[in-house]
Amino acid sequence: MANELESNMNELNLKDKDEAEEDENDVVNPWNVVSKSAKGVDYDKLITRFGCSPLDQNLLDRMEKIIGQPLHHFLRRGIFFAHRELNVILDMYEKGTPFYLYTGRGPSSMAMHVGHLIPFIITKWLQDVFDVPLVIQLTDDEKFLWKDFSVEEASRLAHENTKDIIAMGFDPEKTFIFSDFEHMGQSEIFYRTVVNIQKLVTFNQVKGIFGFNDSDCIGKIAFPAVQAAPSFSCAFPKIFNKKSIPCLIPCAIDQDPYFRMTRDVAPRMSVLKPSTMYSTFFPALQGSQSKMSASDATSSIFLTDTNAQIKNKINKYAFSGGGATVEEHKANGGNCDVDVSYQYLRFFLEDDDRLEQIRKDYTSGELLTGYLKKELIGILQKVVTEHRERRAKVTDEVIKQFTTPRKLKYDY
């Protein structure tokens, strides 16, 4: 069995390497996303390269039938576009088997940006429609290992980001939020789960999966097991009462290497493989060649930005797919595939009919870039203002409600 796992992992690693050589334009890993194409990453090629499955219409129709209500616009529009065994979660749910959700955040900045909201928006929707528990991991240890942060600074950023996550509207009776630095020392069972995973993955395997080299500190090499651990219900005995409960992980597709590794070790731990749902990347203001980054203030709309800052950033930095002049734009139309303002509207404008009308008008040249940006500015100002108001109400007492290890409202 061990030899078979080694062989499977090596095949995946070699496949990644070969595909990467064939498709040098796209770099996608947990720490870097770059594409030379103005349209951004080629997600069809990425599905093939990573070996996951497209989130096709049949699966979406099935989910809609199960929940008995319209799908979230992230699903309707292909923003969440790939998965690993989401069908298995739906199979089990239809048979009355519960599941839980797991997602996370690497706290690298004092304030989150609007791109960071995407996994939490879909996760909250999934929690509401399926009525399931949720665990949210803040990987402050990861940021300490990868960034020039002290332990204290990484912990402080995790605390601040927790406020932003809570402000999304999660229910404390259904949600447990934890930071690795704080939780690892509190939970013997969680740490045992981490170490069990570490024992089953070799240095050669993590080098192949994550690209580590001989100069990387041993903390980086050991970290993937920490992000893998929340995928297994046995890591949270207070929540799941030591029962084996399947897990669904909504996240961006750059996190897939972690969960590919996690799914490979699960059978050897006699636990259920987690299922995943993967989103596209939220582009930087300058264009889809890279994702929005908290380390570059000019590429991002932060949740602390004022209305004036949002307006200035969109007008000044948002890449336009329109013509160089009004005459050229009216003659040739705009390119929605590369226009950042339109791409942001795909995420934050919920009205499908309105979005389609904007697409038609912009493509035909009838709608000018300035008016498209004005539409986006109004929507983002509303999103950020409302979030900021909710965040202001998150006190230390509220944080404690979410971060205290405890039983949630579900019985297992």
Short mmCIF file of C-alpha atoms in Angstrom, two decimals:
data_model
loop_
_atom_site.label_atom_id
_atom_site.label_comp_id
_atom_site.label_asym_id
_atom_site.label_seq_id
_atom_site.Cartn_x
_atom_site.Cartn_y
_atom_site.Cartn_z
CA MET A 1 0.00 0.00 0.00
CA ALA A 2 2.84 2.40 0.87
CA ASN A 3 4.62 1.64 -2.41
CA GLU A 4 1.36 2.20 -4.30
CA LEU A 5 0.88 5.61 -2.62
CA GLU A 6 4.48 6.59 -3.41
CA SER A 7 3.91 5.60 -7.04
CA ASN A 8 0.65 7.58 -7.26
CA MET A 9 2.21 10.71 -5.78
CA ASN A 10 5.25 10.47 -8.04
CA GLU A 11 3.00 10.15 -11.08
CA LEU A 12 1.14 13.29 -10.02
CA ASN A 13 4.39 15.17 -9.46
CA LEU A 14 5.82 14.15 -12.84
CA LYS A 15 2.54 15.05 -14.52
CA ASP A 16 2.67 18.52 -12.98
CA LYS A 17 6.23 18.97 -14.19
CA ASP A 18 5.50 17.85 -17.74
CA GLU A 19 2.37 19.98 -18.02
CA ALA A 20 4.20 22.99 -16.62
CA GLU A 21 6.89 22.64 -19.30
CA GLU A 22 4.22 22.49 -22.00
CA ASP A 23 2.33 25.49 -20.62
CA GLU A 24 5.03 27.92 -19.54
CA ASN A 25 2.68 30.91 -19.67
CA ASP A 26 0.77 30.00 -16.47
CA VAL A 27 2.37 29.64 -13.05
CA VAL A 28 -0.14 28.44 -10.45
CA ASN A 29 0.85 27.28 -6.98
CA PRO A 30 -0.19 28.21 -3.41
CA TRP A 31 2.26 31.14 -3.33
CA ASN A 32 2.25 32.52 -6.86
CA VAL A 33 -0.20 32.99 -9.74
CA VAL A 34 1.04 34.50 -13.01
CA SER A 35 -0.23 34.31 -16.59
CA LYS A 36 1.14 35.97 -19.72
CA SER A 37 -2.32 36.00 -21.30
CA ALA A 38 -4.43 39.14 -20.93
CA LYS A 39 -7.39 36.81 -20.32
CA GLY A 40 -5.58 35.25 -17.36
CA VAL A 41 -5.05 31.62 -16.46
CA ASP A 42 -6.26 28.95 -18.88
CA TYR A 43 -8.53 27.07 -16.48
CA ASP A 44 -9.27 24.21 -18.88
CA LYS A 45 -5.56 23.43 -19.07
CA LEU A 46 -5.28 23.81 -15.30
CA ILE A 47 -8.01 21.21 -14.75
CA THR A 48 -6.05 18.79 -16.93
CA ARG A 49 -2.75 19.66 -15.27
CA PHE A 50 -4.05 19.22 -11.72
CA GLY A 51 -6.22 16.23 -12.55
CA CYS A 52 -9.43 17.58 -11.02
CA SER A 53 -12.87 17.59 -12.68
CA PRO A 54 -14.90 20.41 -14.26
CA LEU A 55 -17.96 21.52 -12.34
CA ASP A 56 -20.30 20.71 -15.22
CA GLN A 57 -23.94 21.61 -15.77
CA ASN A 58 -25.22 18.15 -14.81
CA LEU A 59 -23.63 18.43 -11.37
CA LEU A 60 -24.89 22.00 -10.94
CA ASP A 61 -28.42 20.96 -11.93
CA ARG A 62 -28.26 18.14 -9.44
CA MET A 63 -27.16 20.45 -6.63
CA GLU A 64 -29.94 22.90 -7.45
CA LYS A 65 -32.50 20.10 -7.33
CA ILE A 66 -31.20 18.89 -3.96
CA ILE A 67 -31.28 22.32 -2.28
CA GLY A 68 -34.58 23.34 -3.90
CA GLN A 69 -33.50 26.90 -4.67
CA PRO A 70 -31.45 28.77 -7.29
CA LEU A 71 -27.70 28.28 -7.24
CA HIS A 72 -25.38 31.05 -6.08
CA HIS A 73 -24.23 33.27 -8.93
CA PHE A 74 -20.63 32.11 -8.35
CA LEU A 75 -21.81 28.67 -9.48
CA ARG A 76 -24.11 29.90 -12.27
CA ARG A 77 -21.30 31.96 -13.80
CA GLY A 78 -18.52 29.39 -13.55
CA ILE A 79 -16.55 31.31 -10.93
CA PHE A 80 -16.43 28.02 -9.04
CA PHE A 81 -15.50 25.83 -11.97
CA ALA A 82 -13.78 22.64 -10.79
CA HIS A 83 -14.00 20.04 -8.04
CA ARG A 84 -12.78 16.79 -6.56
CA GLU A 85 -15.64 14.40 -5.78
CA LEU A 86 -18.31 16.98 -5.01
CA ASN A 87 -20.63 14.30 -6.38
CA VAL A 88 -19.66 12.04 -3.46
CA ILE A 89 -20.73 14.72 -0.96
CA LEU A 90 -24.08 15.06 -2.77
CA ASP A 91 -24.51 11.28 -2.85
CA MET A 92 -23.99 11.04 0.90
CA TYR A 93 -26.14 14.08 1.66
CA GLU A 94 -29.06 12.59 -0.29
CA LYS A 95 -28.73 9.44 1.83
CA GLY A 96 -28.91 11.46 5.03
CA THR A 97 -25.17 11.49 5.80
CA PRO A 98 -24.08 14.89 7.16
CA PHE A 99 -20.95 16.71 6.02
CA TYR A 100 -19.01 19.73 7.19
CA LEU A 101 -17.27 22.65 5.50
CA TYR A 102 -13.65 23.72 5.88
CA THR A 103 -11.97 26.78 4.43
CA GLY A 104 -9.25 29.14 5.56
CA ARG A 105 -7.21 32.28 5.29
CA GLY A 106 -3.49 33.00 5.37
CA PRO A 107 -3.32 36.29 7.33
CA SER A 108 -0.70 38.29 5.42
CA SER A 109 -2.10 41.81 5.90
CA MET A 110 -3.91 43.90 8.49
CA ALA A 111 -6.93 44.26 6.21
CA MET A 112 -8.36 41.71 3.81
CA HIS A 113 -9.16 42.78 0.25
CA VAL A 114 -12.34 42.10 -1.73
CA GLY A 115 -10.77 39.09 -3.44
CA HIS A 116 -10.36 37.41 -0.06
CA LEU A 117 -14.14 37.50 0.37
CA ILE A 118 -14.81 35.01 -2.45
CA PRO A 119 -14.29 31.69 -0.60
CA PHE A 120 -16.13 33.02 2.45
CA ILE A 121 -19.11 34.22 0.40
CA ILE A 122 -19.64 30.80 -1.18
CA THR A 123 -18.89 29.00 2.10
CA LYS A 124 -21.54 30.99 3.94
CA TRP A 125 -24.03 30.25 1.18
CA LEU A 126 -23.24 26.53 1.35
CA GLN A 127 -23.54 26.55 5.14
CA ASP A 128 -26.92 28.27 4.94
CA VAL A 129 -28.47 26.07 2.23
CA PHE A 130 -27.17 22.74 3.57
CA ASP A 131 -27.26 23.69 7.29
CA VAL A 132 -23.84 22.21 8.15
CA PRO A 133 -20.99 23.01 10.54
CA LEU A 134 -17.93 24.95 9.40
CA VAL A 135 -14.31 25.13 10.55
CA ILE A 136 -12.14 28.06 9.43
CA GLN A 137 -8.36 27.85 9.79
CA LEU A 138 -6.12 30.92 9.99
CA THR A 139 -2.62 29.81 9.04
CA ASP A 140 -0.61 32.37 10.99
CA ASP A 141 2.17 29.79 11.30
CA GLU A 142 2.41 29.59 7.51
CA LYS A 143 2.78 33.36 7.18
CA PHE A 144 5.47 33.37 9.89
CA LEU A 145 7.38 30.72 7.92
CA TRP A 146 7.00 32.31 4.47
CA LYS A 147 6.99 36.04 5.27
CA ASP A 148 9.28 38.36 7.19
CA PHE A 149 6.92 38.34 10.18
CA SER A 150 7.51 37.75 13.86
CA VAL A 151 5.28 35.23 15.61
CA GLU A 152 3.58 38.12 17.38
CA GLU A 153 2.87 39.98 14.13
CA ALA A 154 1.46 36.88 12.42
CA SER A 155 -0.80 36.27 15.42
CA ARG A 156 -1.95 39.89 15.42
CA LEU A 157 -2.86 39.74 11.73
CA ALA A 158 -4.80 36.52 12.35
CA HIS A 159 -6.77 38.28 15.09
CA GLU A 160 -7.60 41.22 12.79
CA ASN A 161 -8.55 38.96 9.89
CA THR A 162 -10.83 37.00 12.21
CA LYS A 163 -12.90 40.18 12.59
CA ASP A 164 -13.30 40.42 8.80
CA ILE A 165 -14.36 36.78 8.57
CA ILE A 166 -16.91 37.09 11.37
CA ALA A 167 -18.27 40.22 9.67
CA MET A 168 -19.32 38.00 6.76
CA GLY A 169 -22.26 36.93 8.94
CA PHE A 170 -21.36 33.42 10.04
CA ASP A 171 -23.38 31.83 12.85
CA PRO A 172 -21.33 31.15 16.02
CA GLU A 173 -23.51 28.12 16.79
CA LYS A 174 -22.38 26.53 13.51
CA THR A 175 -18.85 27.90 13.09
CA PHE A 176 -15.46 27.31 14.73
CA ILE A 177 -12.62 29.68 13.80
CA PHE A 178 -9.08 28.95 14.93
CA SER A 179 -5.52 30.12 14.37
CA ASP A 180 -2.79 27.49 14.20
CA PHE A 181 -0.52 29.16 16.75
CA GLU A 182 -3.32 29.27 19.29
CA HIS A 183 -5.13 26.00 18.59
CA MET A 184 -2.18 23.64 18.16
CA GLY A 185 -1.20 24.06 21.79
CA GLN A 186 -4.78 23.63 23.02
CA SER A 187 -5.73 20.47 21.19
CA GLU A 188 -3.71 17.29 21.60
CA ILE A 189 -5.96 15.50 19.10
CA PHE A 190 -5.43 18.15 16.42
CA TYR A 191 -1.66 17.91 16.83
CA ARG A 192 -1.81 14.10 16.69
CA THR A 193 -3.71 14.37 13.40
CA VAL A 194 -1.01 16.68 12.01
CA VAL A 195 1.78 14.32 13.04
CA ASN A 196 -0.04 11.30 11.59
CA ILE A 197 -0.15 13.08 8.23
CA GLN A 198 3.49 14.15 8.47
CA LYS A 199 4.58 10.54 9.02
CA LEU A 200 2.85 9.42 5.81
CA VAL A 201 4.34 12.02 3.45
CA THR A 202 8.03 11.90 2.53
CA PHE A 203 10.36 14.83 1.90
CA ASN A 204 10.67 13.65 -1.70
CA GLN A 205 6.87 13.86 -2.11
CA VAL A 206 6.50 17.38 -0.73
CA LYS A 207 9.41 18.54 -2.91
CA GLY A 208 7.59 17.19 -5.94
CA ILE A 209 4.19 18.58 -4.97
CA PHE A 210 5.19 22.00 -3.64
CA GLY A 211 8.59 22.65 -5.21
CA PHE A 212 10.52 22.89 -1.93
CA ASN A 213 14.29 22.85 -2.18
CA ASP A 214 17.26 22.17 0.09
CA SER A 215 17.36 25.80 1.23
CA ASP A 216 13.80 25.85 2.57
CA CYS A 217 13.42 25.67 6.33
CA ILE A 218 12.02 22.47 7.79
CA GLY A 219 8.97 24.40 9.00
CA LYS A 220 7.85 24.90 5.39
CA ILE A 221 8.36 21.24 4.59
CA ALA A 222 6.22 20.18 7.58
CA PHE A 223 3.50 22.80 7.12
CA PRO A 224 1.32 21.11 4.44
CA ALA A 225 0.21 18.57 7.05
CA VAL A 226 -1.12 21.43 9.21
CA GLN A 227 -3.35 22.70 6.39
CA ALA A 228 -4.43 19.13 5.66
CA ALA A 229 -5.49 18.25 9.20
CA PRO A 230 -8.82 20.17 9.33
CA SER A 231 -9.98 18.04 6.37
CA PHE A 232 -10.51 15.16 8.80
CA SER A 233 -13.30 15.26 11.36
CA CYS A 234 -11.15 13.27 13.82
CA ALA A 235 -9.14 16.48 14.37
CA PHE A 236 -12.17 18.09 16.09
CA PRO A 237 -13.54 15.64 18.70
CA LYS A 238 -15.55 18.32 20.52
CA ILE A 239 -17.47 19.09 17.33
CA PHE A 240 -17.84 15.66 15.76
CA ASN A 241 -17.72 13.37 18.82
CA LYS A 242 -15.03 11.20 17.14
CA LYS A 243 -17.40 10.36 14.27
CA SER A 244 -16.12 10.09 10.70
CA ILE A 245 -17.85 12.95 8.85
CA PRO A 246 -17.07 13.86 5.21
CA CYS A 247 -15.62 17.29 4.46
CA LEU A 248 -16.17 19.76 1.60
CA ILE A 249 -13.52 22.45 1.04
CA PRO A 250 -14.37 25.57 -1.02
CA CYS A 251 -11.21 27.48 -2.01
CA ALA A 252 -9.25 28.88 -4.95
CA ILE A 253 -7.64 26.32 -7.23
CA ASP A 254 -4.09 27.32 -6.25
CA GLN A 255 -4.72 25.40 -3.00
CA ASP A 256 -5.28 22.10 -4.83
CA PRO A 257 -1.75 20.72 -4.22
CA TYR A 258 -2.46 20.69 -0.47
CA PHE A 259 -5.66 18.73 -0.84
CA ARG A 260 -4.33 16.38 -3.48
CA MET A 261 -1.74 15.37 -0.90
CA THR A 262 -4.46 15.18 1.78
CA ARG A 263 -6.65 12.90 -0.34
CA ASP A 264 -3.69 10.63 -1.05
CA VAL A 265 -2.90 10.01 2.63
CA ALA A 266 -6.53 9.67 3.80
CA PRO A 267 -6.93 5.93 3.02
CA ARG A 268 -3.78 5.10 4.99
CA MET A 269 -5.23 6.95 7.98
CA SER A 270 -8.56 5.11 7.59
CA VAL A 271 -10.39 8.43 7.21
CA LEU A 272 -12.63 9.83 4.48
CA LYS A 273 -11.10 11.74 1.60
CA PRO A 274 -12.15 15.41 1.59
CA SER A 275 -14.01 16.79 -1.42
CA THR A 276 -13.18 20.18 -2.89
CA MET A 277 -14.72 23.03 -4.91
CA TYR A 278 -12.33 25.36 -6.74
CA SER A 279 -12.77 28.97 -7.82
CA THR A 280 -11.06 31.07 -10.43
CA PHE A 281 -8.77 33.87 -9.26
CA PHE A 282 -9.91 37.38 -8.46
CA PRO A 283 -7.76 39.49 -10.78
CA ALA A 284 -5.50 42.37 -9.80
CA LEU A 285 -6.68 45.81 -10.83
CA GLN A 286 -3.95 45.87 -13.49
CA GLY A 287 -5.34 42.79 -15.24
CA SER A 288 -5.94 39.06 -15.11
CA GLN A 289 -2.28 38.11 -15.53
CA SER A 290 -2.07 37.97 -11.73
CA LYS A 291 -4.47 37.72 -8.82
CA MET A 292 -5.23 40.55 -6.42
CA SER A 293 -2.48 40.72 -3.80
CA ALA A 294 -2.53 42.24 -0.31
CA SER A 295 1.18 43.05 -0.68
CA ASP A 296 0.47 45.56 -3.49
CA ALA A 297 -1.92 48.33 -2.47
CA THR A 298 -2.34 49.52 -6.06
CA SER A 299 -3.55 46.07 -7.18
CA SER A 300 -6.18 45.71 -4.47
CA ILE A 301 -9.41 47.11 -3.08
CA PHE A 302 -9.10 46.66 0.67
CA LEU A 303 -12.01 46.28 3.05
CA THR A 304 -10.70 49.35 4.90
CA ASP A 305 -10.61 51.58 1.79
CA THR A 306 -12.74 54.71 1.84
CA ASN A 307 -15.26 55.49 -0.89
CA ALA A 308 -12.81 58.01 -2.32
CA GLN A 309 -9.97 55.47 -2.36
CA ILE A 310 -12.16 52.89 -4.10
CA LYS A 311 -13.19 55.42 -6.75
CA ASN A 312 -9.61 56.54 -7.31
CA LYS A 313 -8.22 53.01 -7.57
CA ILE A 314 -10.85 51.85 -10.05
CA ASN A 315 -10.54 54.93 -12.22
CA LYS A 316 -6.74 55.01 -12.11
CA TYR A 317 -5.68 51.35 -12.10
CA ALA A 318 -8.50 49.10 -13.36
CA PHE A 319 -7.39 47.70 -16.72
CA SER A 320 -9.80 48.56 -19.53
CA GLY A 321 -10.86 46.37 -22.40
CA GLY A 322 -12.25 49.39 -24.22
CA GLY A 323 -10.93 51.30 -27.21
CA ALA A 324 -8.14 53.85 -26.95
CA THR A 325 -10.55 56.62 -28.01
CA VAL A 326 -14.31 57.07 -27.80
CA GLU A 327 -14.53 56.75 -31.57
CA GLU A 328 -12.52 53.53 -31.61
CA HIS A 329 -14.55 52.09 -28.75
CA LYS A 330 -17.87 52.86 -30.44
CA ALA A 331 -16.60 51.36 -33.70
CA ASN A 332 -15.05 48.17 -32.31
CA GLY A 333 -16.66 47.71 -28.89
CA GLY A 334 -15.03 46.61 -25.64
CA ASN A 335 -13.50 43.28 -24.68
CA CYS A 336 -15.21 41.97 -21.54
CA ASP A 337 -12.77 39.03 -21.33
CA VAL A 338 -9.91 41.34 -20.34
CA ASP A 339 -11.77 44.31 -18.83
CA VAL A 340 -11.17 44.23 -15.07
CA SER A 341 -14.25 46.27 -14.17
CA TYR A 342 -16.50 43.83 -16.01
CA GLN A 343 -14.71 40.87 -14.43
CA TYR A 344 -15.28 42.35 -10.96
CA LEU A 345 -18.97 42.80 -11.78
CA ARG A 346 -19.16 39.06 -12.49
CA PHE A 347 -18.27 38.54 -8.82
CA PHE A 348 -20.27 41.30 -7.15
CA LEU A 349 -23.26 42.16 -9.36
CA GLU A 350 -25.86 39.54 -8.46
CA ASP A 351 -28.46 40.47 -11.09
CA ASP A 352 -27.86 38.16 -14.09
CA ASP A 353 -30.03 40.20 -16.46
CA ARG A 354 -28.28 43.45 -15.56
CA LEU A 355 -24.85 41.85 -16.02
CA GLU A 356 -25.81 40.47 -19.43
CA GLN A 357 -27.12 43.85 -20.55
CA ILE A 358 -23.85 45.49 -19.48
CA ARG A 359 -21.90 42.83 -21.40
CA LYS A 360 -23.92 43.41 -24.57
CA ASP A 361 -23.74 47.20 -24.34
CA TYR A 362 -20.00 47.23 -23.62
CA THR A 363 -19.20 44.67 -26.32
CA SER A 364 -21.19 46.65 -28.89
CA GLY A 365 -19.46 49.89 -27.95
CA GLU A 366 -22.63 51.55 -26.73
CA LEU A 367 -21.43 51.57 -23.10
CA LEU A 368 -18.19 53.47 -22.52
CA THR A 369 -15.45 52.41 -20.08
CA GLY A 370 -16.14 55.37 -17.79
CA TYR A 371 -19.75 54.30 -17.28
CA LEU A 372 -18.71 50.69 -16.69
CA LYS A 373 -16.25 51.80 -14.02
CA LYS A 374 -18.90 54.03 -12.45
CA GLU A 375 -21.23 51.02 -12.12
CA LEU A 376 -18.51 48.99 -10.43
CA ILE A 377 -17.46 51.82 -8.11
CA GLY A 378 -21.00 52.14 -6.72
CA ILE A 379 -21.28 48.39 -6.08
CA LEU A 380 -17.87 48.04 -4.41
CA GLN A 381 -18.42 51.12 -2.28
CA LYS A 382 -21.62 49.56 -0.97
CA VAL A 383 -19.97 46.16 -0.35
CA VAL A 384 -17.00 47.66 1.52
CA THR A 385 -19.06 50.20 3.52
CA GLU A 386 -21.52 47.56 4.73
CA HIS A 387 -18.67 45.19 5.60
CA ARG A 388 -16.86 47.91 7.53
CA GLU A 389 -20.01 48.64 9.54
CA ARG A 390 -20.46 44.96 10.45
CA ARG A 391 -16.78 44.62 11.34
CA ALA A 392 -16.99 47.53 13.75
CA LYS A 393 -19.48 45.51 15.81
CA VAL A 394 -17.10 42.53 16.20
CA THR A 395 -15.78 42.79 19.76
CA ASP A 396 -13.25 40.57 21.53
CA GLU A 397 -16.20 38.87 23.23
CA VAL A 398 -17.74 38.05 19.85
CA ILE A 399 -14.39 36.69 18.64
CA LYS A 400 -14.21 34.47 21.71
CA GLN A 401 -17.62 32.98 20.85
CA PHE A 402 -16.22 31.76 17.52
CA THR A 403 -12.70 30.76 18.60
CA THR A 404 -13.37 28.81 21.80
CA PRO A 405 -13.06 25.03 21.15
CA ARG A 406 -16.55 23.67 21.83
CA LYS A 407 -19.44 21.55 20.65
CA LEU A 408 -21.48 23.23 17.93
CA LYS A 409 -25.28 22.96 17.57
CA TYR A 410 -25.11 19.60 15.78
CA ASP A 411 -25.31 16.18 17.43
CA TYR A 412 -23.18 13.30 16.18
#
